[in-house]
mmCIF file of C-alpha atoms in Angstrom:
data_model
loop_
_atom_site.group_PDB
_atom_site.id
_atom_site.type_symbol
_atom_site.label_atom_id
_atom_site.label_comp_id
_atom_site.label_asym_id
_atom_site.label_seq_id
_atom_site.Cartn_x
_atom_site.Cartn_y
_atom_site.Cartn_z
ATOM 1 C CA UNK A 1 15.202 -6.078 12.032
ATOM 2 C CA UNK A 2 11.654 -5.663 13.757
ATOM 3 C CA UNK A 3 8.692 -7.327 11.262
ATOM 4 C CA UNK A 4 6.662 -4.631 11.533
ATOM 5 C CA UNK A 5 3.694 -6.157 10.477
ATOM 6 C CA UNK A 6 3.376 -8.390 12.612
ATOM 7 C CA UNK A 7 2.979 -5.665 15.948
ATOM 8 C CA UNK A 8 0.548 -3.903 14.143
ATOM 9 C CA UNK A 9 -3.078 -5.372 13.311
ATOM 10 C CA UNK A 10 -5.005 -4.405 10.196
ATOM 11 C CA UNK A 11 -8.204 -2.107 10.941
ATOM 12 C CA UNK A 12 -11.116 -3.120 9.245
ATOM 13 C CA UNK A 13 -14.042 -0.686 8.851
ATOM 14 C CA UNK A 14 -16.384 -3.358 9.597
ATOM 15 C CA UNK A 15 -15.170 -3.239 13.395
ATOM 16 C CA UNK A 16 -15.440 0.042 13.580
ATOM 17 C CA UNK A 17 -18.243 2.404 14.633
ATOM 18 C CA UNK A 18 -20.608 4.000 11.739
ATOM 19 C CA UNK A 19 -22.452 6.665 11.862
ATOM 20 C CA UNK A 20 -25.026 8.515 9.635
ATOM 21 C CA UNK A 21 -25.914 12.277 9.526
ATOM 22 C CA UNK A 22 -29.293 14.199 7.332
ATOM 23 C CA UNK A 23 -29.134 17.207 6.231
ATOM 24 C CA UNK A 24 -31.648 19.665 7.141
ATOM 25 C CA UNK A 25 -31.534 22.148 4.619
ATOM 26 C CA UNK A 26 -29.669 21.779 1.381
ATOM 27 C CA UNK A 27 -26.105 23.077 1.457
ATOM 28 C CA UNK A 28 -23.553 23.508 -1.168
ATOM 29 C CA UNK A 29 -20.341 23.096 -0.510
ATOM 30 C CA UNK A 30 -16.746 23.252 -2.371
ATOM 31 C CA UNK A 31 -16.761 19.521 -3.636
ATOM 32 C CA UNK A 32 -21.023 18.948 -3.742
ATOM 33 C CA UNK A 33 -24.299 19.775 -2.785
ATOM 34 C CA UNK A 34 -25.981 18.127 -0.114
ATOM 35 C CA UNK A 35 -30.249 18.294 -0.510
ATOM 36 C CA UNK A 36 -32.032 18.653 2.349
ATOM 37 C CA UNK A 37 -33.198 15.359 3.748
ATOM 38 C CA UNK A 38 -29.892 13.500 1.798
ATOM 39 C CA UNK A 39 -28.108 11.359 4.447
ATOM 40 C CA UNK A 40 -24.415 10.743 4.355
ATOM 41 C CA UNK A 41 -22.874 7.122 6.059
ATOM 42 C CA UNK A 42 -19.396 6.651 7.019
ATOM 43 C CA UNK A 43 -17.394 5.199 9.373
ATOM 44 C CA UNK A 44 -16.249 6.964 12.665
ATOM 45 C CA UNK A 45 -12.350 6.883 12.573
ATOM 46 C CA UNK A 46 -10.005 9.608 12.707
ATOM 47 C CA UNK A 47 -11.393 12.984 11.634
ATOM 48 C CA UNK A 48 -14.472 11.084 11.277
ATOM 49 C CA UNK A 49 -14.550 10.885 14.688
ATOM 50 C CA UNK A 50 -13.525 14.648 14.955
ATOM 51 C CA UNK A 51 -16.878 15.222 13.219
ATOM 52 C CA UNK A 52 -19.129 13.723 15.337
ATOM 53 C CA UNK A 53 -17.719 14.860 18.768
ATOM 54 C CA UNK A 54 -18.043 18.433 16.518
ATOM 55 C CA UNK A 55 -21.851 17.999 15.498
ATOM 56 C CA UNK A 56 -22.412 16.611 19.123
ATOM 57 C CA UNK A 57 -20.689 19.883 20.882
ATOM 58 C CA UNK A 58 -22.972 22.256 18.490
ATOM 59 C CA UNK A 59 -19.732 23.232 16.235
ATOM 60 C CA UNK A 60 -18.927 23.877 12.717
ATOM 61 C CA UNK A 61 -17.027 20.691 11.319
ATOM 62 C CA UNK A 62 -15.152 20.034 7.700
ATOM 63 C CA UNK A 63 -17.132 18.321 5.477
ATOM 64 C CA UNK A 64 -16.756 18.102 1.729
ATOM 65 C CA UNK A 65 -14.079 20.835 1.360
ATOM 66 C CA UNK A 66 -16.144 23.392 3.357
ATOM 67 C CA UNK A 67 -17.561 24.180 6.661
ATOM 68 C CA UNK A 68 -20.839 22.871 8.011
ATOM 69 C CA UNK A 69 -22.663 23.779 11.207
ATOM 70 C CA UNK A 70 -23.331 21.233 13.521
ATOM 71 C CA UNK A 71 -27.196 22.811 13.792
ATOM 72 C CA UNK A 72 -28.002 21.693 9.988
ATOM 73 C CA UNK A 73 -27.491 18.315 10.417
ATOM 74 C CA UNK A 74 -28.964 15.739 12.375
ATOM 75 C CA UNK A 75 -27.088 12.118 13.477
ATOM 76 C CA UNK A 76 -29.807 9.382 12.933
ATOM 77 C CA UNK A 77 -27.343 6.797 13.634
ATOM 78 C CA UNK A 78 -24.517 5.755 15.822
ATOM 79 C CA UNK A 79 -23.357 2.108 15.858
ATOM 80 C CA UNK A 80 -22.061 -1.177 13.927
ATOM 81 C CA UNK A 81 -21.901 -0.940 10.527
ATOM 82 C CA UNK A 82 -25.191 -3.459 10.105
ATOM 83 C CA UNK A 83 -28.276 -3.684 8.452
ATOM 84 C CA UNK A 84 -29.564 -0.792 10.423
ATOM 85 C CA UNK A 85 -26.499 1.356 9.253
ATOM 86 C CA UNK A 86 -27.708 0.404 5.767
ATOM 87 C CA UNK A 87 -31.616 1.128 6.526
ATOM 88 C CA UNK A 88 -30.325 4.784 8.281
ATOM 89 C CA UNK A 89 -27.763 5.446 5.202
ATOM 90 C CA UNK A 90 -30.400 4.460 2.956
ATOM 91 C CA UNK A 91 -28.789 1.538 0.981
ATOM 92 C CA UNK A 92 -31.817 -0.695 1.542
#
């Protein structure tokens, strides 16, 4: 019997791409609010990654039980998750 853990490799978020959207109006949705100016980090896999390709095409994408539109947000950051992930999200 195949091991299958060792053909597949663990994914750690901290190799993966981060991003960080603002809000430019407040917005409630099904799940929470968002306030206008509030940023929201994360990291960019799977329909993560769905969301940004969405917010960069100018459609509406799933966020927080609802629908958002792509023009009431902004993406302030794309990149490592480093201290400038931090800085953008807010966190320091």
């Amino acid at each position: 019997m195949k091991d299958v853990g060792a053909t597949t490799e663990a994914v750690r978020d901290a190799d993966l791409p981060h991003a960080v959207i603002r809000f430019k109006r407040a917005i409630r949705f099904p799940r929470f609010s968002m306030a206008e100016g509030e940023r929201w980090g994360f990291v960019v896999y799977g329909k993560t990654a769905d969301r940004i390709a969405a917010i960069k095409a100018g459609d509406r994408f799933d966020f927080a039980g609802g629908q958002c539109l792509a023009i009431d947000v902004d993406i302030i950051y794309e990149g490592p998750g480093n201290l400038d992930f931090s800085r953008a999200a807010g966190y320091i």
